[in-house]
Short mmCIF file of C-alpha atoms in Angstrom, two decimals:
data_model
loop_
_atom_site.label_atom_id
_atom_site.label_comp_id
_atom_site.label_asym_id
_atom_site.label_seq_id
_atom_site.Cartn_x
_atom_site.Cartn_y
_atom_site.Cartn_z
CA MET V 1 65.74 -177.55 -95.77
CA SER V 2 62.99 -179.30 -97.47
CA ALA V 3 60.09 -177.51 -98.97
CA ALA V 4 56.99 -178.75 -101.11
CA LEU V 5 56.55 -175.37 -103.20
CA ALA V 6 59.32 -173.04 -104.42
CA LEU V 7 59.09 -170.01 -101.94
CA PRO V 8 59.78 -166.43 -102.16
CA GLU V 9 63.38 -164.77 -101.23
CA ARG V 10 61.48 -162.19 -99.76
CA MET V 11 59.19 -161.12 -97.20
CA ARG V 12 56.53 -159.16 -95.70
CA ALA V 13 56.99 -158.20 -92.35
CA VAL V 14 56.98 -155.39 -88.68
CA LEU V 15 60.83 -154.85 -87.86
CA LEU V 16 60.98 -153.23 -84.34
CA THR V 17 64.08 -150.57 -84.61
CA GLY V 18 64.28 -149.86 -81.15
CA ASN V 19 62.95 -148.94 -77.49
CA GLY V 20 60.60 -146.17 -78.11
CA GLY V 21 56.78 -145.20 -80.06
CA PHE V 22 55.11 -146.21 -82.94
CA ASP V 23 57.31 -145.44 -85.11
CA LYS V 24 60.02 -147.91 -84.13
CA LEU V 25 57.55 -150.03 -86.20
CA ASP V 26 59.20 -150.82 -89.51
CA CYS V 27 56.91 -152.24 -91.96
CA ARG V 28 58.82 -153.83 -94.93
CA ASP V 29 58.27 -155.98 -97.72
CA ASP V 30 61.93 -156.85 -98.82
CA GLU V 31 62.34 -158.83 -95.72
CA LEU V 32 64.83 -161.64 -96.47
CA LEU V 33 62.92 -164.96 -95.96
CA PRO V 34 64.62 -166.94 -92.99
CA ARG V 35 65.39 -170.89 -93.41
CA PRO V 36 64.83 -173.53 -90.93
CA GLY V 37 68.20 -175.13 -89.20
CA PRO V 38 68.40 -178.47 -88.16
CA GLY V 39 65.39 -179.39 -85.83
CA GLU V 40 63.02 -176.64 -87.00
CA VAL V 41 60.45 -175.88 -89.53
CA LEU V 42 59.37 -172.88 -91.21
CA ILE V 43 55.33 -171.91 -91.12
CA ARG V 44 53.92 -169.94 -93.12
CA VAL V 45 52.08 -167.74 -91.18
CA ALA V 46 48.44 -167.12 -91.15
CA ALA V 47 48.21 -165.00 -88.05
CA ALA V 48 49.71 -163.48 -85.41
CA GLY V 49 47.67 -162.00 -81.74
CA VAL V 50 48.66 -158.36 -80.12
CA ASN V 51 49.55 -158.78 -76.79
CA ASN V 52 50.78 -156.80 -73.87
CA THR V 53 54.98 -158.32 -74.31
CA ASP V 54 55.28 -156.62 -77.86
CA ILE V 55 54.44 -153.43 -75.93
CA ASN V 56 55.90 -153.53 -72.74
CA THR V 57 59.69 -154.50 -74.83
CA ARG V 58 58.79 -151.69 -77.54
CA ILE V 59 58.43 -149.16 -74.66
CA GLY V 60 61.36 -150.14 -72.81
CA TRP V 61 58.91 -151.68 -69.69
CA TYR V 62 61.23 -154.42 -68.95
CA SER V 63 64.11 -152.31 -67.68
CA LYS V 64 64.28 -152.05 -63.71
CA ALA V 65 64.52 -148.28 -64.55
CA VAL V 66 60.99 -148.52 -64.68
CA ALA V 67 58.19 -147.96 -62.24
CA GLU V 68 55.29 -146.89 -64.19
CA ALA V 69 52.18 -148.72 -65.75
CA THR V 70 51.93 -150.47 -69.02
CA GLN V 71 49.47 -147.47 -70.56
CA VAL V 72 52.25 -144.43 -69.88
CA GLY V 73 54.25 -144.99 -72.72
CA GLY V 74 52.14 -147.22 -74.60
CA ALA V 75 52.25 -145.10 -77.80
CA SER V 76 55.66 -142.97 -77.10
CA GLY V 77 57.62 -144.86 -75.07
CA ILE V 78 58.77 -144.44 -71.33
CA ALA V 79 61.70 -142.18 -70.71
CA GLY V 80 64.66 -143.12 -68.80
CA ALA V 81 63.72 -146.58 -69.80
CA GLU V 82 67.06 -148.42 -70.69
CA ASN V 83 67.20 -151.69 -73.19
CA ASP V 84 66.17 -154.87 -70.86
CA GLY V 85 64.71 -157.74 -72.26
CA TRP V 86 62.21 -159.86 -69.80
CA SER V 87 65.16 -161.94 -69.25
CA GLY V 88 67.80 -158.50 -68.42
CA VAL V 89 69.59 -159.04 -71.03
CA ALA V 90 69.91 -156.49 -73.76
CA PHE V 91 67.26 -156.82 -76.41
CA HIS V 92 68.62 -156.69 -79.74
CA PHE V 93 67.43 -154.46 -82.97
CA PRO V 94 66.06 -154.85 -85.33
CA ARG V 95 63.69 -157.81 -83.93
CA ILE V 96 60.62 -159.20 -86.21
CA GLN V 97 58.25 -159.36 -82.77
CA GLY V 98 54.76 -160.96 -82.41
CA ALA V 99 54.95 -164.29 -79.55
CA ASP V 100 51.68 -165.47 -81.01
CA ALA V 101 51.37 -167.95 -84.82
CA CYS V 102 49.03 -169.92 -86.68
CA GLY V 103 50.22 -171.18 -90.12
CA ARG V 104 50.74 -174.12 -91.87
CA ILE V 105 54.76 -175.40 -92.31
CA VAL V 106 55.98 -175.34 -95.76
CA ALA V 107 59.73 -175.94 -95.15
CA VAL V 108 61.64 -178.05 -92.43
CA GLY V 109 65.02 -178.55 -91.64
CA GLU V 110 67.58 -181.28 -91.64
CA GLY V 111 66.10 -183.62 -89.02
CA VAL V 112 62.15 -183.09 -89.41
CA ALA V 113 60.46 -185.55 -91.26
CA ALA V 114 59.16 -183.77 -94.17
CA SER V 115 55.85 -185.21 -93.22
CA ARG V 116 55.45 -182.58 -91.24
CA ILE V 117 54.98 -180.04 -94.68
CA GLY V 118 51.27 -178.82 -94.56
CA SER V 119 50.21 -179.61 -91.04
CA ARG V 120 48.07 -176.38 -89.50
CA VAL V 121 50.36 -175.48 -86.21
CA LEU V 122 50.52 -173.39 -82.95
CA VAL V 123 54.22 -172.94 -82.28
CA GLU V 124 54.13 -172.74 -78.48
CA PRO V 125 55.34 -169.05 -77.82
CA VAL V 126 58.74 -169.80 -75.16
CA PHE V 127 61.02 -172.42 -76.41
CA ARG V 128 62.73 -174.27 -73.92
CA ALA V 129 65.34 -177.29 -73.96
CA GLU V 130 64.07 -180.63 -73.27
CA GLY V 131 64.82 -181.14 -69.88
CA ALA V 132 67.08 -177.17 -69.83
CA ALA V 133 66.95 -175.46 -67.38
CA LEU V 134 64.33 -172.53 -66.91
CA ALA V 135 67.68 -170.10 -67.00
CA SER V 136 67.86 -171.61 -71.13
CA ALA V 137 64.24 -170.51 -71.99
CA ILE V 138 64.04 -167.94 -74.59
CA TYR V 139 60.59 -166.22 -75.77
CA PHE V 140 59.75 -166.85 -79.19
CA GLY V 141 59.55 -163.06 -81.08
CA SER V 142 61.89 -161.57 -78.42
CA GLU V 143 65.31 -163.56 -78.73
CA ILE V 144 64.44 -165.00 -81.57
CA ASP V 145 62.42 -163.37 -84.79
CA GLY V 146 58.57 -163.98 -84.12
CA ALA V 147 55.50 -163.99 -85.76
CA PHE V 148 54.82 -160.41 -87.29
CA ALA V 149 55.96 -162.00 -90.48
CA GLU V 150 54.96 -163.52 -93.54
CA TYR V 151 57.39 -166.95 -92.59
CA ALA V 152 58.50 -167.19 -89.54
CA VAL V 153 60.79 -170.06 -87.96
CA ALA V 154 59.63 -172.50 -84.55
CA PRO V 155 61.86 -175.56 -83.52
CA SER V 156 60.02 -178.14 -85.11
CA ARG V 157 59.11 -179.61 -81.14
CA HIS V 158 57.31 -175.92 -80.83
CA ALA V 159 55.08 -176.70 -83.56
CA HIS V 160 52.50 -178.54 -82.50
CA ALA V 161 49.90 -179.88 -84.76
CA VAL V 162 46.19 -179.06 -84.25
CA ASP V 163 43.32 -180.06 -85.86
CA CYS V 164 39.94 -178.54 -85.64
CA ALA V 165 37.47 -175.72 -87.61
CA TRP V 166 38.46 -172.73 -85.69
CA SER V 167 39.61 -169.27 -88.26
CA ASP V 168 43.09 -168.72 -88.28
CA ALA V 169 42.30 -165.41 -86.38
CA GLU V 170 40.94 -167.64 -83.11
CA LEU V 171 43.76 -169.81 -83.40
CA ALA V 172 46.14 -166.93 -83.01
CA SER V 173 44.40 -166.14 -79.84
CA ILE V 174 45.50 -169.32 -78.41
CA PRO V 175 49.54 -169.12 -77.57
CA CYS V 176 51.09 -166.48 -75.63
CA ALA V 177 47.51 -165.53 -73.58
CA TYR V 178 45.89 -169.19 -72.82
CA SER V 179 49.41 -170.12 -72.17
CA ALA V 180 50.01 -167.84 -69.54
CA ALA V 181 46.75 -168.76 -68.47
CA GLU V 182 46.80 -172.22 -68.00
CA ASN V 183 51.13 -171.99 -66.46
CA MET V 184 49.32 -169.75 -64.06
CA LEU V 185 46.08 -172.46 -63.08
CA THR V 186 48.47 -175.03 -63.18
CA ARG V 187 51.43 -173.58 -61.16
CA ALA V 188 48.66 -172.59 -58.41
CA GLY V 189 47.15 -176.23 -58.72
CA LEU V 190 43.63 -174.94 -59.15
CA ALA V 191 41.08 -177.60 -58.29
CA ALA V 192 37.17 -178.21 -58.85
CA GLY V 193 35.15 -176.60 -56.50
CA GLU V 194 37.39 -173.97 -54.93
CA THR V 195 36.93 -170.24 -55.60
CA VAL V 196 39.28 -168.55 -57.75
CA LEU V 197 39.73 -164.73 -58.27
CA VAL V 198 40.94 -163.47 -61.81
CA THR V 199 42.13 -160.03 -62.61
CA GLY V 200 42.38 -158.32 -65.33
CA ALA V 201 38.61 -160.77 -66.98
CA SER V 202 38.24 -159.58 -69.62
CA GLY V 203 42.01 -158.96 -71.75
CA GLY V 204 43.23 -161.49 -73.34
CA VAL V 205 44.81 -163.91 -70.63
CA GLY V 206 41.93 -163.00 -68.66
CA SER V 207 39.58 -163.99 -70.58
CA ALA V 208 41.04 -167.31 -71.03
CA ALA V 209 42.10 -168.18 -67.36
CA VAL V 210 38.22 -167.44 -66.87
CA GLN V 211 37.11 -170.42 -69.18
CA LEU V 212 40.44 -172.44 -68.49
CA ALA V 213 38.88 -172.08 -64.32
CA LYS V 214 35.65 -173.12 -65.47
CA ARG V 215 36.81 -175.53 -67.53
CA ARG V 216 38.90 -177.20 -63.93
CA GLY V 217 35.12 -176.89 -62.22
CA ALA V 218 36.08 -173.54 -59.84
CA ARG V 219 33.52 -170.79 -58.79
CA VAL V 220 34.68 -167.79 -60.85
CA ILE V 221 34.65 -164.85 -59.82
CA GLY V 222 36.19 -161.97 -62.20
CA VAL V 223 37.28 -158.38 -62.20
CA ALA V 224 36.42 -155.88 -65.16
CA ARG V 225 35.09 -153.21 -65.94
CA ALA V 226 30.72 -152.44 -65.74
CA ASP V 227 30.27 -152.18 -69.14
CA LYS V 228 32.09 -155.97 -69.81
CA ALA V 229 30.90 -157.79 -66.68
CA ALA V 230 27.86 -159.52 -68.51
CA ALA V 231 30.60 -160.74 -71.40
CA VAL V 232 32.98 -162.42 -68.74
CA ARG V 233 29.70 -164.09 -67.13
CA ALA V 234 29.19 -165.02 -70.67
CA ILE V 235 32.68 -167.38 -71.53
CA GLY V 236 32.13 -168.12 -67.47
CA ALA V 237 32.74 -166.29 -64.74
CA ASP V 238 29.52 -166.92 -61.87
CA ARG V 239 30.58 -163.64 -60.67
CA THR V 240 32.28 -159.99 -61.73
CA ILE V 241 33.12 -156.92 -59.74
CA ASP V 242 34.03 -154.14 -61.43
CA ARG V 243 37.24 -153.29 -61.61
CA GLY V 244 37.15 -149.88 -58.85
CA ALA V 245 35.52 -151.76 -56.06
CA ASP V 246 36.73 -152.04 -53.05
CA LEU V 247 37.63 -156.32 -53.32
CA LEU V 248 37.88 -156.85 -49.24
CA ASN V 249 34.72 -155.07 -48.93
CA GLU V 250 33.05 -156.87 -51.67
CA LEU V 251 34.00 -160.19 -50.77
CA GLY V 252 35.67 -160.24 -47.30
CA ARG V 253 39.30 -161.21 -46.46
CA GLU V 254 40.61 -164.91 -46.23
CA SER V 255 37.29 -165.75 -49.19
CA VAL V 256 39.26 -167.35 -52.34
CA GLU V 257 41.80 -170.19 -52.32
CA VAL V 258 43.70 -169.03 -55.34
CA VAL V 259 44.41 -165.29 -57.22
CA ILE V 260 45.07 -164.97 -60.98
CA ASP V 261 46.74 -161.91 -61.40
CA VAL V 262 47.69 -159.79 -64.30
CA VAL V 263 47.29 -156.93 -63.20
CA GLY V 264 49.48 -155.98 -59.88
CA GLY V 265 49.83 -152.23 -58.97
CA SER V 266 47.79 -150.97 -56.02
CA GLN V 267 45.70 -153.56 -55.04
CA PHE V 268 48.57 -156.00 -54.29
CA ASP V 269 47.71 -155.84 -51.03
CA GLU V 270 44.22 -156.69 -50.96
CA LEU V 271 44.42 -159.50 -53.33
CA LEU V 272 46.40 -161.65 -50.34
CA GLN V 273 44.04 -160.68 -47.71
CA LEU V 274 41.38 -161.95 -50.22
CA LEU V 275 43.36 -165.37 -50.14
CA LYS V 276 42.41 -168.30 -47.30
CA ARG V 277 45.21 -169.83 -45.23
CA GLY V 278 47.20 -171.68 -47.55
CA GLY V 279 46.21 -169.70 -50.82
CA ARG V 280 48.04 -169.51 -53.64
CA TYR V 281 48.63 -165.84 -55.80
CA ALA V 282 50.15 -166.82 -59.47
CA VAL V 283 51.52 -163.70 -61.88
CA ALA V 284 51.80 -163.15 -64.92
CA GLY V 285 51.60 -159.49 -65.91
CA ALA V 286 51.57 -156.11 -64.11
CA ILE V 287 49.97 -153.50 -66.35
CA ALA V 288 48.71 -151.23 -63.62
CA GLY V 289 52.14 -151.23 -62.36
CA PRO V 290 55.07 -153.72 -61.36
CA ILE V 291 56.31 -152.35 -57.87
CA VAL V 292 54.12 -152.97 -54.79
CA SER V 293 53.83 -153.20 -51.15
CA LEU V 294 54.00 -156.50 -49.39
CA ASP V 295 53.26 -157.25 -45.52
CA LEU V 296 55.57 -159.52 -45.36
CA ARG V 297 53.58 -160.64 -42.23
CA THR V 298 50.44 -161.88 -44.65
CA LEU V 299 52.77 -164.02 -46.51
CA TYR V 300 54.12 -165.91 -43.65
CA LEU V 301 51.37 -166.07 -41.10
CA LYS V 302 48.84 -167.33 -43.42
CA ASP V 303 51.46 -169.73 -45.08
CA LEU V 304 50.67 -168.09 -49.22
CA ARG V 305 52.35 -169.18 -51.99
CA LEU V 306 53.19 -166.36 -54.69
CA LEU V 307 54.30 -168.09 -57.87
CA GLY V 308 55.71 -165.53 -60.84
CA CYS V 309 55.23 -167.41 -63.59
CA THR V 310 56.63 -167.21 -67.51
CA VAL V 311 58.26 -170.15 -68.49
CA ILE V 312 55.17 -172.70 -68.94
CA GLU V 313 55.48 -176.03 -67.96
CA PRO V 314 55.91 -178.79 -70.45
CA THR V 315 52.42 -180.11 -70.25
CA VAL V 316 50.38 -176.92 -70.73
CA PHE V 317 50.60 -176.15 -74.70
CA PRO V 318 49.53 -179.50 -75.29
CA ASN V 319 47.00 -179.75 -73.00
CA LEU V 320 45.68 -176.37 -74.93
CA VAL V 321 45.71 -178.62 -77.67
CA SER V 322 43.72 -181.49 -76.91
CA TYR V 323 41.28 -178.94 -74.93
CA ILE V 324 40.78 -177.25 -78.60
CA GLU V 325 40.31 -180.60 -80.07
CA ARG V 326 37.66 -181.48 -78.28
CA GLY V 327 35.93 -178.32 -78.13
CA GLU V 328 36.62 -177.79 -74.26
CA ILE V 329 37.21 -173.89 -74.85
CA ARG V 330 36.92 -170.92 -77.19
CA PRO V 331 38.57 -167.87 -77.69
CA LEU V 332 36.95 -164.14 -78.31
CA VAL V 333 38.24 -162.17 -80.80
CA ALA V 334 38.16 -158.43 -80.38
CA ALA V 335 39.03 -157.30 -83.21
CA THR V 336 41.18 -157.88 -86.61
CA TYR V 337 43.54 -156.17 -88.45
CA PRO V 338 45.69 -156.69 -91.35
CA LEU V 339 49.55 -156.78 -90.59
CA ASN V 340 50.45 -153.07 -92.03
CA GLU V 341 47.84 -151.86 -89.96
CA ILE V 342 50.03 -153.52 -87.03
CA VAL V 343 49.76 -149.40 -85.38
CA ALA V 344 46.54 -148.79 -85.11
CA ALA V 345 46.01 -152.49 -83.51
CA GLN V 346 48.38 -151.61 -80.50
CA GLN V 347 46.91 -147.91 -80.28
CA ALA V 348 43.25 -150.09 -80.17
CA PHE V 349 44.90 -152.44 -77.72
CA LEU V 350 46.04 -149.85 -75.71
CA GLU V 351 42.24 -148.36 -75.26
CA LYS V 352 41.47 -151.48 -73.67
CA ALA V 353 38.09 -151.28 -74.62
CA HIS V 354 37.56 -154.66 -76.54
CA ILE V 355 37.26 -157.53 -74.73
CA GLY V 356 39.37 -160.75 -75.80
CA LYS V 357 42.43 -160.89 -78.29
CA ILE V 358 43.20 -158.46 -81.32
CA VAL V 359 44.74 -160.14 -84.25
CA LEU V 360 46.80 -159.97 -87.04
CA LEU V 361 45.73 -161.27 -90.08
CA PHE V 362 48.07 -162.06 -93.46
#
């Protein structure tokens, strides 16, 4: 390991000790400092975003035995949940979670240029060896330790240098939410002039999708609570629809080319009916519930494409960095909390009163 300065032996970190409630989050100040292996870098984390995936894993929501919305067990966990990670493989505890990391490289492993030390970086949260199959992907803060600690290790190729004047909190808003949103838009092939409907448009992924879709020159319709509609329009939505409204009544059948969905639940059938023939539905979340009803006639008679999106395309993260550096996007930071107040941060996240991202600062 090569380092530019002396490093401590121990660090502050939050360990997830099992599936369940907030009591499974163990804030410690004596966790051993990780060391970068070949091809890896050690990052001094400055800020880390809070995401649905952190809570989903803690409460056991990825278990196939669970059919509830993510809100149901957010505070206490979900009874009957089995220990499944997002990939279907059993999750290993304890684990340092956190998919979003902004910080600086302080040490490098074998094969990584020492000149990388000192670089301000964002960590691309889904790791996959170049050319490797989707099945080989692992998630930062899930299969390996992540950003809810003062220091974190990541592959050098997934630690992207970024040159901008943004705050640490703003940068930490990008990795998970914006890569998920840009990945859905990329997979769906959203083009200028098309109309896209974005569900959950005031949340982290939804607000990112609104901005990124507008950047592509699309007409953007955001679904959000009425009290958040003005903020969603301010970041690029051409129109907003109240979360509880009848979408078919508001827009009419076959009115949009693309749906970007992170909500799922009972509105799924409506969303497919909104799509024009040849339309594309992309999904990267199901906060209102993972079990939906599908009329196969709607799917095949309209020649629709349904796109599940987790592992991001190779172009997505480099493109996001370029958008940042050219000033083409700007995240919404709803609130910040110190690392040791992670429970309060997750409680605020679960209340869904915020717009944009909630971020932990170090």
